[in-house]
Amino acid sequence: MKVVNLKQAILQAWKERWSDYQWAINMKKFFPKGATWDILNLAEALLEQAMIGPSPNPLILSYLKYAISSQMVSYSSVLTAISKFDDFSRDLCVQALLDIMDMFCDRLSCHGKAEECIGLCRSLLSALHWLLRCTAASAERLREGLEAGTPAAGEKQLAMCLQRLEKTLSSTKNRALLHIAKLEEASSWTAIEHSLLKLGEILASLSNPQLRSQAEQCGTLIRSIPTMLAVHSEQLHKTGYPTVHAVVLLEGTMNLTGETQPLVEQLMMVKRMQHIPTPLFVLEIWKACFVGLIESPEGTEELKWTAFTFLKIPQVLVKLKKYCHGDKDFTEDVNCAFEFLLKLTPLLDKADQRCNCDCTKFLLQECSKQGLLSEASVTNLMAKRAADREHAPQLKSGENANIQPNPGLILRAEPTVTNILKTMDADHSKSPEGLLGVLGHMLSGKSLDLLLAAAAATGKLKSFARKFINLNEFTTHGNEELAKAASVRALLFDISFLMLCHVAQTYGSEVILSESSSGAQVPFFETWMQTCMPEEGKILNPDHPCFWPDSTKVESLVALLNNSSEMKLVQMKWHEACLSISAAILEILNAWENGVLAFESIQKITDNIKGKVCSLAVCAVAWLVAHVRMLGLDEREKSLQMIRQLAGPLYSENTLQFYNERVVIMSSILEHMCADVLQQTATQIKFPSTGVDTMPYWNLLPPKRPIKEVLTDIFGKVLEKGWVDSRSIHIFDTLLHMGGVYWFCNNLIKELLKETRKEHTLRAVELLYSIFCLDMQQVTLVLLGHILPGLLTDSSKWHSLMDPPGTALAKLAVWCALSSYSSHKGQASSRQKKRHREDIEDYISLFPLDDMQPSKLMRLLSSNEEDANVLSSPTDRSMSSSLSASQLHTVNMRDPLNRVLANLFLLISSILGSRTAGPHTQFVQWFMEECVDCLEQGSRGSILQFMPFTTVSELVKVSAMSSPKVVLAITDLSLSLGRQVAAKAIAAL
């Protein structure tokens, strides 16, 4: 009935020729307040009446224009009405509709409820589809007109259509509204894509270049709508990226055994956050590798770096290739990176000098093998480097001529690892002598370290260790054996035991441990390593039951050591001897202390212990180290003397095979074991030297200096230099262990906030992020859960958040949050597992879960309820000021990181909603800008899902954040509620 009345009212106005404002006054009299004009479909009714004849009715059109100008009707109702007109043959009607669109298509807005704003998105999508159909119809007519020889009319209409299309699409706000509409109505978007294809086909046959380029421009704009968040400009003004450098150095120095996938993800995260172009990114990885090679200490560390550079990094690049598929050909980027690298002649010369070979050549061959470079590129790059090398300073001394270059040795060691693994799979009982030959060969020179480094870099170290554990287990029992078989078994036990100790000390005990399967018997070596082997940061109890086996076994072992001229081998149960030796040593020590045994007897006993198998000496020293810690200053002398006796080799004719090689490994193991205790007791023991420092990164802190001074000093040096070296990484790691995460993070943030020069603060952020990678999860919890809330809620600290340090801290906080959030679903890396994990309960008490016990932060927020009903649809009315996308995605809030993020965003929301502005408000803006800058397209489940929906309307009030792209970036568009919030915020801009 209402529509009929509306129609009658329009006809009456037309008959009586009312002016537009007269019509509006009378309409308001006819229809008293209550129903809105949109509910009555006024726009549609006016258009229907205006478009009855072949040409539009100008008077009724003037009523519609007046209704639009005076906001009687909403833009969405007008757009919907226009998109229902489909008789494109009526030129004048089409032109009139295009003129109406021209009135407002570049300044759409809506200040109503969220549903009305979503309605505007949908009607704009319909109008876009209508415009495309209209353009296609005009182009079709123009084509027909050209064939018939009357082009003028069609051309004018096509130009008008394209002009309106361009005007509508050139507004970022409109494209943002269309982006939301596309997610709301996928089928309508498909129809638009079809229309676009059809239009392209028709326009291809037209000769007018101006119209064609205009149409192509419109097509590009439409196609850019789904990906309008993905466009990031890359940093082209920078050439060095200290974060990439430090992440690679950290991994090469501390985590050679780590899997490649977490490293690849971490590097990609840095690349995205810092918008690094791929060639410069790859170049920075190579630069870090060469610097690592040059500065690595001689010995095991040097071999580790060589394996990392030549075996692991090419594998990492292969995986990076899959991530960078959006870039132009990745091989071209790698080639480009090498071109840049070849310009760094002094760096390459120094690396070549250190490794005594052409490092670039080895690297290029590896990259070619992995399909990262084409043959032509490799040939070209090798030729360039060869030409450069002719001018390089040559080492003239003959001593270097005999040294085999490590890169070549490492690359040869890799297939050898595979062969050894196959050999170890064979049945040990069939040819123990053959196996012993293989192991003996492994012990000579630096073969063992080469093989271990190659296995570690290619992810085979765990299975390598497993094979040796199985071998060690096999040799624990000898049944009815002859003397020769007994000595082979003793040697296999000893070599496998020493190798496993060496692996645990060089690469961490995690490599040795098997996956715990319930019910399976734990092998002897694993049991011994976990309970009896001293490691950094592990305090052993010398009275632990593991050191006290069956007393009869101990007595027989003491008798054997004291009375025999040498150890018996036949049917010896070596694992039992290793477990009994600690108790036997205590007996012997007591006898010596009480004068029952003379020093000569002690020498004979220690010679017996280390004479045949070195592992007994290792087990004895392991217990002595734990024992010495418990003694007073005046009681230590004899225990330390016994360690001295066990550490030196035995000079005797009657030793078993490979004795010298085994002693070298034993000395290195004992040196590692005793390092802490010798430092604490200020004792010196001379271990047989191998000519290299076996513990290059041990005891780096200067004595008698407060650790805070050391921290600020080392950070100052790193900042001045602009990059982190491996020695500094180890010092930072020691300080992190010593001072704890809060102390470490808090003091470094204080250093950052002291910086006042913009370029220094940016450099500090890049370096701090990489230093925090030592334990990113824990540092992030402390930074976001304690340090930032402390700075933001205490007005006396707000001054420290001014620009530039405030901007830098916001950037650092976002980088840490994104890195931790993207990786915390994965496993902690091996180097992080060693450190004490903060108890989850700490965060639950800090940020309580249930509403019965609101945290201080929740109470702070509940006083800011004015904005709780921003969205006033029935579903939204119950929405509290803290509802966020994460709750709708049912994210686990027992996870400490999720809790900390949720609470930080609640705090941000409350700061934006409060009446006090200051540096803290500015900080929040920088924080959000950085979040937007680092986001990827379609990253559902990013940290912004923890932001309350109500924050969006507050953020839009901040001038720097009031852009449609920002709103799209900060809301979760995968949720219907998220789309409503975004539409409401954008439509009001």
PDB file of N, CA and C in Angstrom, residues 244-258 263 266 285 287-297 300-309 312-313 453 456-457 505-508 536 694-698 700 723-734 770 773-774 829-831 834:
ATOM      1  N   VAL A 244      69.736  -9.705   8.976  1.00  0.00           N
ATOM      2  CA  VAL A 244      69.961 -10.956   8.207  1.00  0.00           C
ATOM      3  C   VAL A 244      71.347 -11.490   8.556  1.00  0.00           C
ATOM      4  N   HIS A 245      72.313 -10.578   8.562  1.00  0.00           N
ATOM      5  CA  HIS A 245      73.701 -10.939   8.861  1.00  0.00           C
ATOM      6  C   HIS A 245      73.781 -11.659  10.211  1.00  0.00           C
ATOM      7  N   ALA A 246      73.137 -11.046  11.223  1.00  0.00           N
ATOM      8  CA  ALA A 246      73.244 -11.597  12.581  1.00  0.00           C
ATOM      9  C   ALA A 246      72.481 -12.911  12.726  1.00  0.00           C
ATOM     10  N   VAL A 247      71.318 -13.020  12.078  1.00  0.00           N
ATOM     11  CA  VAL A 247      70.538 -14.267  12.172  1.00  0.00           C
ATOM     12  C   VAL A 247      71.351 -15.425  11.583  1.00  0.00           C
ATOM     13  N   VAL A 248      72.025 -15.166  10.454  1.00  0.00           N
ATOM     14  CA  VAL A 248      72.844 -16.204   9.818  1.00  0.00           C
ATOM     15  C   VAL A 248      74.046 -16.542  10.712  1.00  0.00           C
ATOM     16  N   LEU A 249      74.701 -15.491  11.271  1.00  0.00           N
ATOM     17  CA  LEU A 249      75.855 -15.731  12.146  1.00  0.00           C
ATOM     18  C   LEU A 249      75.454 -16.530  13.382  1.00  0.00           C
ATOM     19  N   LEU A 250      74.311 -16.169  13.946  1.00  0.00           N
ATOM     20  CA  LEU A 250      73.819 -16.845  15.156  1.00  0.00           C
ATOM     21  C   LEU A 250      73.585 -18.325  14.869  1.00  0.00           C
ATOM     22  N   GLU A 251      72.966 -18.582  13.735  1.00  0.00           N
ATOM     23  CA  GLU A 251      72.647 -19.963  13.366  1.00  0.00           C
ATOM     24  C   GLU A 251      73.927 -20.757  13.100  1.00  0.00           C
ATOM     25  N   GLY A 252      74.871 -20.141  12.381  1.00  0.00           N
ATOM     26  CA  GLY A 252      76.118 -20.831  12.051  1.00  0.00           C
ATOM     27  C   GLY A 252      76.985 -21.075  13.267  1.00  0.00           C
ATOM     28  N   THR A 253      76.918 -20.162  14.239  1.00  0.00           N
ATOM     29  CA  THR A 253      77.782 -20.285  15.423  1.00  0.00           C
ATOM     30  C   THR A 253      77.176 -21.218  16.459  1.00  0.00           C
ATOM     31  N   MET A 254      75.836 -21.196  16.576  1.00  0.00           N
ATOM     32  CA  MET A 254      75.230 -21.886  17.727  1.00  0.00           C
ATOM     33  C   MET A 254      74.266 -22.997  17.378  1.00  0.00           C
ATOM     34  N   ASN A 255      73.902 -23.128  16.120  1.00  0.00           N
ATOM     35  CA  ASN A 255      72.814 -24.076  15.863  1.00  0.00           C
ATOM     36  C   ASN A 255      73.001 -24.817  14.546  1.00  0.00           C
ATOM     37  N   LEU A 256      74.211 -25.331  14.322  1.00  0.00           N
ATOM     38  CA  LEU A 256      74.481 -26.022  13.052  1.00  0.00           C
ATOM     39  C   LEU A 256      73.560 -27.228  12.876  1.00  0.00           C
ATOM     40  N   THR A 257      73.200 -27.877  14.012  1.00  0.00           N
ATOM     41  CA  THR A 257      72.398 -29.104  13.908  1.00  0.00           C
ATOM     42  C   THR A 257      70.909 -28.808  13.705  1.00  0.00           C
ATOM     43  N   GLY A 258      70.521 -27.529  13.851  1.00  0.00           N
ATOM     44  CA  GLY A 258      69.086 -27.186  13.745  1.00  0.00           C
ATOM     45  C   GLY A 258      68.537 -27.507  12.371  1.00  0.00           C
ATOM     46  N   LEU A 263      64.925 -21.892  10.213  1.00  0.00           N
ATOM     47  CA  LEU A 263      65.827 -20.821   9.783  1.00  0.00           C
ATOM     48  C   LEU A 263      65.257 -20.121   8.550  1.00  0.00           C
ATOM     49  N   GLN A 266      62.435 -17.912   9.615  1.00  0.00           N
ATOM     50  CA  GLN A 266      62.915 -16.717  10.323  1.00  0.00           C
ATOM     51  C   GLN A 266      63.499 -15.700   9.335  1.00  0.00           C
ATOM     52  N   ILE A 285      73.155 -12.914   3.070  1.00  0.00           N
ATOM     53  CA  ILE A 285      73.375 -14.275   3.601  1.00  0.00           C
ATOM     54  C   ILE A 285      74.801 -14.719   3.269  1.00  0.00           C
ATOM     55  N   LYS A 287      77.381 -12.800   2.530  1.00  0.00           N
ATOM     56  CA  LYS A 287      78.349 -11.957   3.254  1.00  0.00           C
ATOM     57  C   LYS A 287      78.552 -12.494   4.673  1.00  0.00           C
ATOM     58  N   ALA A 288      77.431 -12.826   5.331  1.00  0.00           N
ATOM     59  CA  ALA A 288      77.516 -13.344   6.711  1.00  0.00           C
ATOM     60  C   ALA A 288      78.315 -14.641   6.742  1.00  0.00           C
ATOM     61  N   CYS A 289      78.108 -15.505   5.735  1.00  0.00           N
ATOM     62  CA  CYS A 289      78.840 -16.782   5.682  1.00  0.00           C
ATOM     63  C   CYS A 289      80.343 -16.549   5.553  1.00  0.00           C
ATOM     64  N   PHE A 290      80.722 -15.624   4.679  1.00  0.00           N
ATOM     65  CA  PHE A 290      82.154 -15.357   4.489  1.00  0.00           C
ATOM     66  C   PHE A 290      82.777 -14.738   5.738  1.00  0.00           C
ATOM     67  N   VAL A 291      82.040 -13.824   6.368  1.00  0.00           N
ATOM     68  CA  VAL A 291      82.556 -13.221   7.605  1.00  0.00           C
ATOM     69  C   VAL A 291      82.718 -14.315   8.667  1.00  0.00           C
ATOM     70  N   GLY A 292      81.739 -15.219   8.764  1.00  0.00           N
ATOM     71  CA  GLY A 292      81.814 -16.325   9.714  1.00  0.00           C
ATOM     72  C   GLY A 292      83.032 -17.203   9.465  1.00  0.00           C
ATOM     73  N   LEU A 293      83.276 -17.490   8.183  1.00  0.00           N
ATOM     74  CA  LEU A 293      84.440 -18.315   7.816  1.00  0.00           C
ATOM     75  C   LEU A 293      85.745 -17.646   8.243  1.00  0.00           C
ATOM     76  N   ILE A 294      85.822 -16.326   7.999  1.00  0.00           N
ATOM     77  CA  ILE A 294      87.068 -15.597   8.263  1.00  0.00           C
ATOM     78  C   ILE A 294      87.342 -15.508   9.770  1.00  0.00           C
ATOM     79  N   GLU A 295      86.281 -15.240  10.559  1.00  0.00           N
ATOM     80  CA  GLU A 295      86.543 -14.979  11.985  1.00  0.00           C
ATOM     81  C   GLU A 295      86.384 -16.219  12.866  1.00  0.00           C
ATOM     82  N   SER A 296      86.016 -17.369  12.286  1.00  0.00           N
ATOM     83  CA  SER A 296      85.820 -18.550  13.136  1.00  0.00           C
ATOM     84  C   SER A 296      87.158 -19.019  13.706  1.00  0.00           C
ATOM     85  N   PRO A 297      87.175 -19.396  14.999  1.00  0.00           N
ATOM     86  CA  PRO A 297      88.432 -19.882  15.602  1.00  0.00           C
ATOM     87  C   PRO A 297      88.861 -21.186  14.938  1.00  0.00           C
ATOM     88  N   THR A 300      87.520 -27.088  15.434  1.00  0.00           N
ATOM     89  CA  THR A 300      86.142 -27.562  15.198  1.00  0.00           C
ATOM     90  C   THR A 300      85.247 -26.443  14.686  1.00  0.00           C
ATOM     91  N   GLU A 301      85.355 -25.238  15.275  1.00  0.00           N
ATOM     92  CA  GLU A 301      84.475 -24.126  14.883  1.00  0.00           C
ATOM     93  C   GLU A 301      84.644 -23.782  13.412  1.00  0.00           C
ATOM     94  N   GLU A 302      85.890 -23.832  12.957  1.00  0.00           N
ATOM     95  CA  GLU A 302      86.168 -23.503  11.547  1.00  0.00           C
ATOM     96  C   GLU A 302      85.493 -24.529  10.636  1.00  0.00           C
ATOM     97  N   LEU A 303      85.574 -25.810  11.039  1.00  0.00           N
ATOM     98  CA  LEU A 303      84.938 -26.865  10.232  1.00  0.00           C
ATOM     99  C   LEU A 303      83.419 -26.723  10.245  1.00  0.00           C
ATOM    100  N   LYS A 304      82.880 -26.353  11.423  1.00  0.00           N
ATOM    101  CA  LYS A 304      81.424 -26.152  11.520  1.00  0.00           C
ATOM    102  C   LYS A 304      80.985 -25.062  10.535  1.00  0.00           C
ATOM    103  N   TRP A 305      81.731 -23.955  10.499  1.00  0.00           N
ATOM    104  CA  TRP A 305      81.378 -22.842   9.611  1.00  0.00           C
ATOM    105  C   TRP A 305      81.482 -23.240   8.153  1.00  0.00           C
ATOM    106  N   THR A 306      82.514 -24.035   7.857  1.00  0.00           N
ATOM    107  CA  THR A 306      82.692 -24.471   6.462  1.00  0.00           C
ATOM    108  C   THR A 306      81.495 -25.327   6.040  1.00  0.00           C
ATOM    109  N   ALA A 307      81.100 -26.246   6.931  1.00  0.00           N
ATOM    110  CA  ALA A 307      79.943 -27.113   6.615  1.00  0.00           C
ATOM    111  C   ALA A 307      78.676 -26.280   6.489  1.00  0.00           C
ATOM    112  N   PHE A 308      78.526 -25.293   7.364  1.00  0.00           N
ATOM    113  CA  PHE A 308      77.337 -24.424   7.346  1.00  0.00           C
ATOM    114  C   PHE A 308      77.263 -23.677   6.008  1.00  0.00           C
ATOM    115  N   THR A 309      78.402 -23.127   5.575  1.00  0.00           N
ATOM    116  CA  THR A 309      78.419 -22.302   4.355  1.00  0.00           C
ATOM    117  C   THR A 309      78.228 -23.138   3.100  1.00  0.00           C
ATOM    118  N   LYS A 312      74.938 -26.392   4.234  1.00  0.00           N
ATOM    119  CA  LYS A 312      73.608 -26.062   4.769  1.00  0.00           C
ATOM    120  C   LYS A 312      72.959 -24.876   4.047  1.00  0.00           C
ATOM    121  N   ILE A 313      73.741 -23.814   3.806  1.00  0.00           N
ATOM    122  CA  ILE A 313      73.136 -22.612   3.209  1.00  0.00           C
ATOM    123  C   ILE A 313      72.586 -22.863   1.796  1.00  0.00           C
ATOM    124  N   ALA A 453      80.800 -32.475  11.325  1.00  0.00           N
ATOM    125  CA  ALA A 453      80.320 -31.179  10.805  1.00  0.00           C
ATOM    126  C   ALA A 453      79.458 -31.392   9.574  1.00  0.00           C
ATOM    127  N   ALA A 456      76.176 -32.847  10.688  1.00  0.00           N
ATOM    128  CA  ALA A 456      75.361 -31.834  11.378  1.00  0.00           C
ATOM    129  C   ALA A 456      74.715 -30.892  10.380  1.00  0.00           C
ATOM    130  N   ALA A 457      75.482 -30.474   9.363  1.00  0.00           N
ATOM    131  CA  ALA A 457      74.962 -29.492   8.405  1.00  0.00           C
ATOM    132  C   ALA A 457      73.904 -30.087   7.490  1.00  0.00           C
ATOM    133  N   GLN A 505      79.297 -32.869  23.552  1.00  0.00           N
ATOM    134  CA  GLN A 505      79.950 -31.621  23.972  1.00  0.00           C
ATOM    135  C   GLN A 505      80.020 -30.607  22.825  1.00  0.00           C
ATOM    136  N   THR A 506      80.167 -31.084  21.606  1.00  0.00           N
ATOM    137  CA  THR A 506      80.323 -30.151  20.484  1.00  0.00           C
ATOM    138  C   THR A 506      78.977 -29.650  19.970  1.00  0.00           C
ATOM    139  N   TYR A 507      77.975 -30.536  19.950  1.00  0.00           N
ATOM    140  CA  TYR A 507      76.704 -30.173  19.312  1.00  0.00           C
ATOM    141  C   TYR A 507      75.509 -30.177  20.265  1.00  0.00           C
ATOM    142  N   GLY A 508      75.742 -30.463  21.547  1.00  0.00           N
ATOM    143  CA  GLY A 508      74.624 -30.455  22.498  1.00  0.00           C
ATOM    144  C   GLY A 508      74.068 -31.845  22.712  1.00  0.00           C
ATOM    145  N   GLU A 536      77.839 -27.687  30.837  1.00  0.00           N
ATOM    146  CA  GLU A 536      77.715 -26.298  31.282  1.00  0.00           C
ATOM    147  C   GLU A 536      76.307 -26.083  31.852  1.00  0.00           C
ATOM    148  N   THR A 694      90.493 -25.864  22.046  1.00  0.00           N
ATOM    149  CA  THR A 694      89.303 -26.730  21.917  1.00  0.00           C
ATOM    150  C   THR A 694      88.049 -26.032  22.445  1.00  0.00           C
ATOM    151  N   MET A 695      88.219 -24.962  23.237  1.00  0.00           N
ATOM    152  CA  MET A 695      87.042 -24.264  23.798  1.00  0.00           C
ATOM    153  C   MET A 695      87.154 -22.761  23.528  1.00  0.00           C
ATOM    154  N   PRO A 696      87.012 -22.369  22.245  1.00  0.00           N
ATOM    155  CA  PRO A 696      87.297 -20.974  21.890  1.00  0.00           C
ATOM    156  C   PRO A 696      86.327 -19.966  22.513  1.00  0.00           C
ATOM    157  N   TYR A 697      85.070 -20.381  22.734  1.00  0.00           N
ATOM    158  CA  TYR A 697      84.084 -19.403  23.213  1.00  0.00           C
ATOM    159  C   TYR A 697      83.814 -19.522  24.704  1.00  0.00           C
ATOM    160  N   TRP A 698      84.734 -20.191  25.427  1.00  0.00           N
ATOM    161  CA  TRP A 698      84.466 -20.400  26.846  1.00  0.00           C
ATOM    162  C   TRP A 698      85.078 -19.267  27.656  1.00  0.00           C
ATOM    163  N   LEU A 700      84.305 -15.955  28.315  1.00  0.00           N
ATOM    164  CA  LEU A 700      84.590 -14.720  27.579  1.00  0.00           C
ATOM    165  C   LEU A 700      84.412 -13.462  28.424  1.00  0.00           C
ATOM    166  N   TRP A 723      77.339  -4.296  13.092  1.00  0.00           N
ATOM    167  CA  TRP A 723      76.961  -5.713  12.927  1.00  0.00           C
ATOM    168  C   TRP A 723      77.477  -6.529  14.104  1.00  0.00           C
ATOM    169  N   VAL A 724      76.850  -7.690  14.316  1.00  0.00           N
ATOM    170  CA  VAL A 724      77.198  -8.553  15.456  1.00  0.00           C
ATOM    171  C   VAL A 724      78.165  -9.631  14.979  1.00  0.00           C
ATOM    172  N   ASP A 725      79.273  -9.817  15.700  1.00  0.00           N
ATOM    173  CA  ASP A 725      80.187 -10.905  15.327  1.00  0.00           C
ATOM    174  C   ASP A 725      79.945 -12.098  16.257  1.00  0.00           C
ATOM    175  N   SER A 726      80.530 -13.258  15.903  1.00  0.00           N
ATOM    176  CA  SER A 726      80.190 -14.477  16.664  1.00  0.00           C
ATOM    177  C   SER A 726      80.677 -14.416  18.108  1.00  0.00           C
ATOM    178  N   ARG A 727      81.775 -13.723  18.365  1.00  0.00           N
ATOM    179  CA  ARG A 727      82.261 -13.617  19.749  1.00  0.00           C
ATOM    180  C   ARG A 727      81.234 -12.835  20.585  1.00  0.00           C
ATOM    181  N   SER A 728      80.725 -11.728  20.020  1.00  0.00           N
ATOM    182  CA  SER A 728      79.716 -10.929  20.747  1.00  0.00           C
ATOM    183  C   SER A 728      78.459 -11.756  21.002  1.00  0.00           C
ATOM    184  N   ILE A 729      78.073 -12.574  20.006  1.00  0.00           N
ATOM    185  CA  ILE A 729      76.874 -13.410  20.176  1.00  0.00           C
ATOM    186  C   ILE A 729      77.052 -14.308  21.396  1.00  0.00           C
ATOM    187  N   HIS A 730      78.243 -14.890  21.546  1.00  0.00           N
ATOM    188  CA  HIS A 730      78.487 -15.773  22.692  1.00  0.00           C
ATOM    189  C   HIS A 730      78.473 -14.999  24.009  1.00  0.00           C
ATOM    190  N   ILE A 731      79.002 -13.760  23.992  1.00  0.00           N
ATOM    191  CA  ILE A 731      78.977 -12.954  25.224  1.00  0.00           C
ATOM    192  C   ILE A 731      77.525 -12.622  25.583  1.00  0.00           C
ATOM    193  N   PHE A 732      76.738 -12.210  24.581  1.00  0.00           N
ATOM    194  CA  PHE A 732      75.322 -11.908  24.848  1.00  0.00           C
ATOM    195  C   PHE A 732      74.608 -13.140  25.410  1.00  0.00           C
ATOM    196  N   ASP A 733      74.919 -14.316  24.837  1.00  0.00           N
ATOM    197  CA  ASP A 733      74.271 -15.550  25.289  1.00  0.00           C
ATOM    198  C   ASP A 733      74.623 -15.837  26.754  1.00  0.00           C
ATOM    199  N   THR A 734      75.916 -15.659  27.103  1.00  0.00           N
ATOM    200  CA  THR A 734      76.349 -15.880  28.493  1.00  0.00           C
ATOM    201  C   THR A 734      75.640 -14.912  29.433  1.00  0.00           C
ATOM    202  N   SER A 770      68.100  -9.083  16.295  1.00  0.00           N
ATOM    203  CA  SER A 770      68.912 -10.281  16.059  1.00  0.00           C
ATOM    204  C   SER A 770      69.509 -10.819  17.356  1.00  0.00           C
ATOM    205  N   CYS A 773      67.046 -12.884  19.135  1.00  0.00           N
ATOM    206  CA  CYS A 773      66.829 -14.214  18.537  1.00  0.00           C
ATOM    207  C   CYS A 773      67.495 -15.313  19.365  1.00  0.00           C
ATOM    208  N   LEU A 774      68.368 -14.953  20.315  1.00  0.00           N
ATOM    209  CA  LEU A 774      68.966 -15.953  21.200  1.00  0.00           C
ATOM    210  C   LEU A 774      67.865 -16.704  21.953  1.00  0.00           C
ATOM    211  N   SER A 829      64.007 -24.142  19.359  1.00  0.00           N
ATOM    212  CA  SER A 829      65.233 -24.721  18.802  1.00  0.00           C
ATOM    213  C   SER A 829      66.077 -25.298  19.927  1.00  0.00           C
ATOM    214  N   SER A 830      67.038 -26.145  19.542  1.00  0.00           N
ATOM    215  CA  SER A 830      67.789 -26.886  20.559  1.00  0.00           C
ATOM    216  C   SER A 830      68.513 -25.955  21.511  1.00  0.00           C
ATOM    217  N   ARG A 831      69.016 -24.814  20.966  1.00  0.00           N
ATOM    218  CA  ARG A 831      69.783 -23.942  21.866  1.00  0.00           C
ATOM    219  C   ARG A 831      68.869 -23.256  22.871  1.00  0.00           C
ATOM    220  N   LYS A 834      67.681 -25.522  26.283  1.00  0.00           N
ATOM    221  CA  LYS A 834      68.555 -25.671  27.446  1.00  0.00           C
ATOM    222  C   LYS A 834      68.192 -24.685  28.544  1.00  0.00           C
TER     223      LYS A 834
END
